[in-house]
Amino acid sequence: MNRVLVATMMTVTMVGGTLVPSIAASAAKKTGYSRAQKWTSGLNHDKYRVKNVKGKTYKMAGTTKNVRLKTNHYLKNYKKNKWVRTGITQIKHKGDWMVYYYMKPITKKKHTGGWVKLTDMRPVKTYKADKYHTADFDTWYRTLNKTQRKNYSEWSQNGALNGDGEPSQITKDYLN
């Protein structure tokens, strides 16, 4: 009886010793997403509408070097709602940077907000560049290529907001 008990204990120890490290390794799996600093205070709370009905809002968890994005809303269900921007961050996925806004719906108070790609939303008011004014940030950022977005991300690490509470812009010549 003791031999059977000892053999069973050894088997359980061996199986447990091989399963536990594999479970821990899968828990620390890299997501491929990393992010820059989040800015949530001092922002102008601009109003937005849904542009991409296939877009999603996300909850963000994890460290800055290994961010997990979990879908919490589908934008197709909020086509007629107005949203307000209350936060900004930049997320890197497979080497490409994109600006994400933290958006809260204005017209449906019971729903929580989430992080949304800048390209999935459109501002209610946009300003194109002319001789005397710069374009609004959303219009400006959409015109940047991958290299310029990467350079912008590196540049904006020191501060992403200008004095008006908008995300900062710089000349494209500097980003090339």
PDB file of C-alpha atoms in Angstrom:
ATOM      1  CA  MET A   1       0.000   0.000   0.000  1.00  0.00           C
ATOM      2  CA  ASN A   2       2.837   2.401   0.825  1.00  0.00           C
ATOM      3  CA  ARG A   3       4.497   1.733  -2.554  1.00  0.00           C
ATOM      4  CA  VAL A   4       1.282   2.617  -4.409  1.00  0.00           C
ATOM      5  CA  LEU A   5       0.902   5.787  -2.375  1.00  0.00           C
ATOM      6  CA  VAL A   6       4.536   6.809  -2.996  1.00  0.00           C
ATOM      7  CA  ALA A   7       4.235   6.062  -6.729  1.00  0.00           C
ATOM      8  CA  THR A   8       1.042   8.106  -6.953  1.00  0.00           C
ATOM      9  CA  MET A   9       2.639  11.050  -5.146  1.00  0.00           C
ATOM     10  CA  MET A  10       5.663  10.927  -7.457  1.00  0.00           C
ATOM     11  CA  THR A  11       3.417  10.895 -10.533  1.00  0.00           C
ATOM     12  CA  VAL A  12       1.393  13.870  -9.264  1.00  0.00           C
ATOM     13  CA  THR A  13       4.588  15.782  -8.485  1.00  0.00           C
ATOM     14  CA  MET A  14       6.048  15.115 -11.938  1.00  0.00           C
ATOM     15  CA  VAL A  15       2.864  16.100 -13.794  1.00  0.00           C
ATOM     16  CA  GLY A  16       2.372  19.167 -11.602  1.00  0.00           C
ATOM     17  CA  GLY A  17       5.999  20.166 -12.126  1.00  0.00           C
ATOM     18  CA  THR A  18       5.542  20.212 -15.895  1.00  0.00           C
ATOM     19  CA  LEU A  19       2.109  21.879 -15.981  1.00  0.00           C
ATOM     20  CA  VAL A  20       2.668  24.745 -13.560  1.00  0.00           C
ATOM     21  CA  PRO A  21       5.608  26.342 -15.455  1.00  0.00           C
ATOM     22  CA  SER A  22       3.697  26.130 -18.757  1.00  0.00           C
ATOM     23  CA  ILE A  23       0.666  27.843 -17.191  1.00  0.00           C
ATOM     24  CA  ALA A  24       2.886  30.608 -15.761  1.00  0.00           C
ATOM     25  CA  ALA A  25       4.604  31.045 -19.136  1.00  0.00           C
ATOM     26  CA  SER A  26       1.302  31.459 -20.943  1.00  0.00           C
ATOM     27  CA  ALA A  27       0.143  34.042 -18.376  1.00  0.00           C
ATOM     28  CA  ALA A  28       3.200  36.203 -19.143  1.00  0.00           C
ATOM     29  CA  LYS A  29       2.624  35.960 -22.909  1.00  0.00           C
ATOM     30  CA  LYS A  30       3.511  39.065 -24.896  1.00  0.00           C
ATOM     31  CA  THR A  31       0.531  40.772 -26.516  1.00  0.00           C
ATOM     32  CA  GLY A  32       2.486  42.751 -29.094  1.00  0.00           C
ATOM     33  CA  TYR A  33       1.018  46.028 -27.799  1.00  0.00           C
ATOM     34  CA  SER A  34       2.903  48.688 -25.876  1.00  0.00           C
ATOM     35  CA  ARG A  35       1.931  52.230 -25.053  1.00  0.00           C
ATOM     36  CA  ALA A  36       3.285  55.631 -24.274  1.00  0.00           C
ATOM     37  CA  GLN A  37       2.218  57.687 -21.289  1.00  0.00           C
ATOM     38  CA  LYS A  38      -1.514  58.398 -20.817  1.00  0.00           C
ATOM     39  CA  TRP A  39      -2.723  61.988 -20.504  1.00  0.00           C
ATOM     40  CA  THR A  40      -6.099  62.444 -18.862  1.00  0.00           C
ATOM     41  CA  SER A  41      -5.982  65.923 -17.345  1.00  0.00           C
ATOM     42  CA  GLY A  42      -5.735  69.314 -18.982  1.00  0.00           C
ATOM     43  CA  LEU A  43      -7.420  68.084 -22.181  1.00  0.00           C
ATOM     44  CA  ASN A  44     -10.031  69.993 -24.109  1.00  0.00           C
ATOM     45  CA  HIS A  45     -13.085  67.778 -24.042  1.00  0.00           C
ATOM     46  CA  ASP A  46     -13.912  67.816 -27.742  1.00  0.00           C
ATOM     47  CA  LYS A  47     -17.039  66.127 -29.048  1.00  0.00           C
ATOM     48  CA  TYR A  48     -16.916  63.230 -31.510  1.00  0.00           C
ATOM     49  CA  ARG A  49     -19.145  60.921 -33.512  1.00  0.00           C
ATOM     50  CA  VAL A  50     -18.513  57.395 -34.782  1.00  0.00           C
ATOM     51  CA  LYS A  51     -16.725  57.273 -38.129  1.00  0.00           C
ATOM     52  CA  ASN A  52     -15.906  53.555 -38.435  1.00  0.00           C
ATOM     53  CA  VAL A  53     -18.915  51.378 -37.537  1.00  0.00           C
ATOM     54  CA  LYS A  54     -16.614  48.335 -37.491  1.00  0.00           C
ATOM     55  CA  GLY A  55     -14.552  49.933 -34.721  1.00  0.00           C
ATOM     56  CA  LYS A  56     -14.526  48.994 -31.047  1.00  0.00           C
ATOM     57  CA  THR A  57     -13.831  50.551 -27.689  1.00  0.00           C
ATOM     58  CA  TYR A  58     -11.339  48.820 -25.430  1.00  0.00           C
ATOM     59  CA  LYS A  59     -10.444  48.457 -21.791  1.00  0.00           C
ATOM     60  CA  MET A  60      -6.699  48.672 -21.246  1.00  0.00           C
ATOM     61  CA  ALA A  61      -4.772  46.579 -18.722  1.00  0.00           C
ATOM     62  CA  GLY A  62      -1.187  45.498 -18.135  1.00  0.00           C
ATOM     63  CA  THR A  63       2.105  47.321 -18.137  1.00  0.00           C
ATOM     64  CA  THR A  64       3.256  49.947 -20.618  1.00  0.00           C
ATOM     65  CA  LYS A  65       5.482  47.379 -22.349  1.00  0.00           C
ATOM     66  CA  ASN A  66       2.786  44.686 -22.508  1.00  0.00           C
ATOM     67  CA  VAL A  67      -0.678  46.240 -22.838  1.00  0.00           C
ATOM     68  CA  ARG A  68      -3.783  44.093 -23.138  1.00  0.00           C
ATOM     69  CA  LEU A  69      -6.767  45.562 -24.980  1.00  0.00           C
ATOM     70  CA  LYS A  70     -10.140  43.963 -24.283  1.00  0.00           C
ATOM     71  CA  THR A  71     -13.206  44.948 -26.296  1.00  0.00           C
ATOM     72  CA  ASN A  72     -15.986  46.439 -24.180  1.00  0.00           C
ATOM     73  CA  HIS A  73     -18.261  48.076 -26.829  1.00  0.00           C
ATOM     74  CA  TYR A  74     -18.875  47.886 -30.564  1.00  0.00           C
ATOM     75  CA  LEU A  75     -19.188  51.299 -32.206  1.00  0.00           C
ATOM     76  CA  LYS A  76     -21.914  50.068 -34.600  1.00  0.00           C
ATOM     77  CA  ASN A  77     -24.295  50.227 -31.616  1.00  0.00           C
ATOM     78  CA  TYR A  78     -23.513  53.904 -30.991  1.00  0.00           C
ATOM     79  CA  LYS A  79     -23.726  55.482 -34.464  1.00  0.00           C
ATOM     80  CA  LYS A  80     -26.023  58.312 -33.372  1.00  0.00           C
ATOM     81  CA  ASN A  81     -24.342  59.079 -30.054  1.00  0.00           C
ATOM     82  CA  LYS A  82     -22.005  61.935 -29.348  1.00  0.00           C
ATOM     83  CA  TRP A  83     -18.831  61.118 -27.461  1.00  0.00           C
ATOM     84  CA  VAL A  84     -16.420  63.280 -25.496  1.00  0.00           C
ATOM     85  CA  ARG A  85     -12.652  62.810 -25.391  1.00  0.00           C
ATOM     86  CA  THR A  86     -11.246  62.666 -21.863  1.00  0.00           C
ATOM     87  CA  GLY A  87      -7.853  60.968 -22.348  1.00  0.00           C
ATOM     88  CA  ILE A  88      -5.141  60.329 -24.905  1.00  0.00           C
ATOM     89  CA  THR A  89      -2.348  57.797 -25.341  1.00  0.00           C
ATOM     90  CA  GLN A  90      -0.301  56.277 -28.129  1.00  0.00           C
ATOM     91  CA  ILE A  91      -0.241  52.525 -28.652  1.00  0.00           C
ATOM     92  CA  LYS A  92       2.336  50.602 -30.636  1.00  0.00           C
ATOM     93  CA  HIS A  93       1.327  47.361 -32.371  1.00  0.00           C
ATOM     94  CA  LYS A  94       3.719  45.452 -34.630  1.00  0.00           C
ATOM     95  CA  GLY A  95       5.966  48.509 -34.880  1.00  0.00           C
ATOM     96  CA  ASP A  96       3.204  50.932 -35.910  1.00  0.00           C
ATOM     97  CA  TRP A  97       2.027  53.750 -33.631  1.00  0.00           C
ATOM     98  CA  MET A  98      -1.561  54.982 -33.359  1.00  0.00           C
ATOM     99  CA  VAL A  99      -3.213  57.560 -31.121  1.00  0.00           C
ATOM    100  CA  TYR A 100      -6.058  56.274 -28.955  1.00  0.00           C
ATOM    101  CA  TYR A 101      -8.581  58.511 -27.194  1.00  0.00           C
ATOM    102  CA  TYR A 102     -10.499  57.641 -24.066  1.00  0.00           C
ATOM    103  CA  MET A 103     -14.074  58.379 -25.074  1.00  0.00           C
ATOM    104  CA  LYS A 104     -17.233  58.565 -22.981  1.00  0.00           C
ATOM    105  CA  PRO A 105     -20.694  58.656 -24.561  1.00  0.00           C
ATOM    106  CA  ILE A 106     -22.570  61.870 -23.811  1.00  0.00           C
ATOM    107  CA  THR A 107     -26.076  60.737 -24.693  1.00  0.00           C
ATOM    108  CA  LYS A 108     -26.046  57.363 -22.878  1.00  0.00           C
ATOM    109  CA  LYS A 109     -24.840  58.020 -19.359  1.00  0.00           C
ATOM    110  CA  LYS A 110     -25.207  54.410 -18.179  1.00  0.00           C
ATOM    111  CA  HIS A 111     -22.503  53.150 -20.559  1.00  0.00           C
ATOM    112  CA  THR A 112     -18.869  53.373 -19.655  1.00  0.00           C
ATOM    113  CA  GLY A 113     -16.329  54.669 -22.088  1.00  0.00           C
ATOM    114  CA  GLY A 114     -13.296  53.056 -23.563  1.00  0.00           C
ATOM    115  CA  TRP A 115     -10.128  53.579 -25.568  1.00  0.00           C
ATOM    116  CA  VAL A 116     -10.817  54.137 -29.281  1.00  0.00           C
ATOM    117  CA  LYS A 117      -8.480  54.596 -32.259  1.00  0.00           C
ATOM    118  CA  LEU A 118      -8.354  58.171 -33.465  1.00  0.00           C
ATOM    119  CA  THR A 119      -9.294  56.959 -36.972  1.00  0.00           C
ATOM    120  CA  ASP A 120     -12.522  55.299 -35.731  1.00  0.00           C
ATOM    121  CA  MET A 121     -14.003  58.605 -34.536  1.00  0.00           C
ATOM    122  CA  ARG A 122     -14.547  61.946 -36.241  1.00  0.00           C
ATOM    123  CA  PRO A 123     -14.676  65.290 -34.469  1.00  0.00           C
ATOM    124  CA  VAL A 124     -17.950  67.217 -34.626  1.00  0.00           C
ATOM    125  CA  LYS A 125     -15.946  70.315 -35.615  1.00  0.00           C
ATOM    126  CA  THR A 126     -12.826  70.068 -37.767  1.00  0.00           C
ATOM    127  CA  TYR A 127     -10.442  72.774 -38.838  1.00  0.00           C
ATOM    128  CA  LYS A 128      -8.386  72.487 -41.991  1.00  0.00           C
ATOM    129  CA  ALA A 129      -5.084  74.268 -42.262  1.00  0.00           C
ATOM    130  CA  ASP A 130      -4.984  77.584 -44.050  1.00  0.00           C
ATOM    131  CA  LYS A 131      -2.482  80.388 -44.380  1.00  0.00           C
ATOM    132  CA  TYR A 132      -2.952  81.558 -40.782  1.00  0.00           C
ATOM    133  CA  HIS A 133      -4.109  78.476 -38.845  1.00  0.00           C
ATOM    134  CA  THR A 134      -3.056  74.892 -38.343  1.00  0.00           C
ATOM    135  CA  ALA A 135      -5.472  72.009 -38.834  1.00  0.00           C
ATOM    136  CA  ASP A 136      -7.053  70.377 -35.820  1.00  0.00           C
ATOM    137  CA  PHE A 137      -5.022  67.487 -34.398  1.00  0.00           C
ATOM    138  CA  ASP A 138      -7.250  64.725 -35.793  1.00  0.00           C
ATOM    139  CA  THR A 139      -7.031  66.025 -39.354  1.00  0.00           C
ATOM    140  CA  TRP A 140      -3.278  66.592 -39.004  1.00  0.00           C
ATOM    141  CA  TYR A 141      -2.505  63.149 -37.504  1.00  0.00           C
ATOM    142  CA  ARG A 142      -4.429  61.274 -40.226  1.00  0.00           C
ATOM    143  CA  THR A 143      -2.055  62.704 -42.833  1.00  0.00           C
ATOM    144  CA  LEU A 144       1.094  61.289 -41.181  1.00  0.00           C
ATOM    145  CA  ASN A 145       2.780  58.198 -42.606  1.00  0.00           C
ATOM    146  CA  LYS A 146       4.200  55.333 -40.454  1.00  0.00           C
ATOM    147  CA  THR A 147       7.649  56.914 -40.094  1.00  0.00           C
ATOM    148  CA  GLN A 148       6.196  60.278 -39.119  1.00  0.00           C
ATOM    149  CA  ARG A 149       3.895  58.649 -36.536  1.00  0.00           C
ATOM    150  CA  LYS A 150       6.882  56.832 -35.025  1.00  0.00           C
ATOM    151  CA  ASN A 151       8.883  60.069 -34.871  1.00  0.00           C
ATOM    152  CA  TYR A 152       5.879  61.911 -33.432  1.00  0.00           C
ATOM    153  CA  SER A 153       5.576  59.276 -30.702  1.00  0.00           C
ATOM    154  CA  GLU A 154       9.222  59.750 -29.711  1.00  0.00           C
ATOM    155  CA  TRP A 155       8.901  63.542 -29.791  1.00  0.00           C
ATOM    156  CA  SER A 156       5.676  63.663 -27.766  1.00  0.00           C
ATOM    157  CA  GLN A 157       6.971  61.547 -24.854  1.00  0.00           C
ATOM    158  CA  ASN A 158       7.928  64.765 -23.071  1.00  0.00           C
ATOM    159  CA  GLY A 159       4.455  66.258 -23.349  1.00  0.00           C
ATOM    160  CA  ALA A 160       1.548  65.504 -25.606  1.00  0.00           C
ATOM    161  CA  LEU A 161      -0.628  68.546 -24.925  1.00  0.00           C
ATOM    162  CA  ASN A 162      -0.253  72.113 -26.075  1.00  0.00           C
ATOM    163  CA  GLY A 163      -1.328  75.174 -24.079  1.00  0.00           C
ATOM    164  CA  ASP A 164      -4.914  74.970 -25.361  1.00  0.00           C
ATOM    165  CA  GLY A 165      -5.431  71.460 -24.016  1.00  0.00           C
ATOM    166  CA  GLU A 166      -5.161  69.864 -27.441  1.00  0.00           C
ATOM    167  CA  PRO A 167      -2.664  67.180 -28.488  1.00  0.00           C
ATOM    168  CA  SER A 168       0.544  68.827 -29.691  1.00  0.00           C
ATOM    169  CA  GLN A 169       1.443  69.212 -33.334  1.00  0.00           C
ATOM    170  CA  ILE A 170       4.784  69.921 -34.953  1.00  0.00           C
ATOM    171  CA  THR A 171       5.794  70.521 -38.536  1.00  0.00           C
ATOM    172  CA  LYS A 172       5.992  67.467 -40.755  1.00  0.00           C
ATOM    173  CA  ASP A 173       9.473  68.498 -41.872  1.00  0.00           C
ATOM    174  CA  TYR A 174      10.659  67.811 -38.328  1.00  0.00           C
ATOM    175  CA  LEU A 175       9.072  64.338 -38.396  1.00  0.00           C
ATOM    176  CA  ASN A 176      10.787  63.165 -41.580  1.00  0.00           C
TER     177      ASN A 176
END
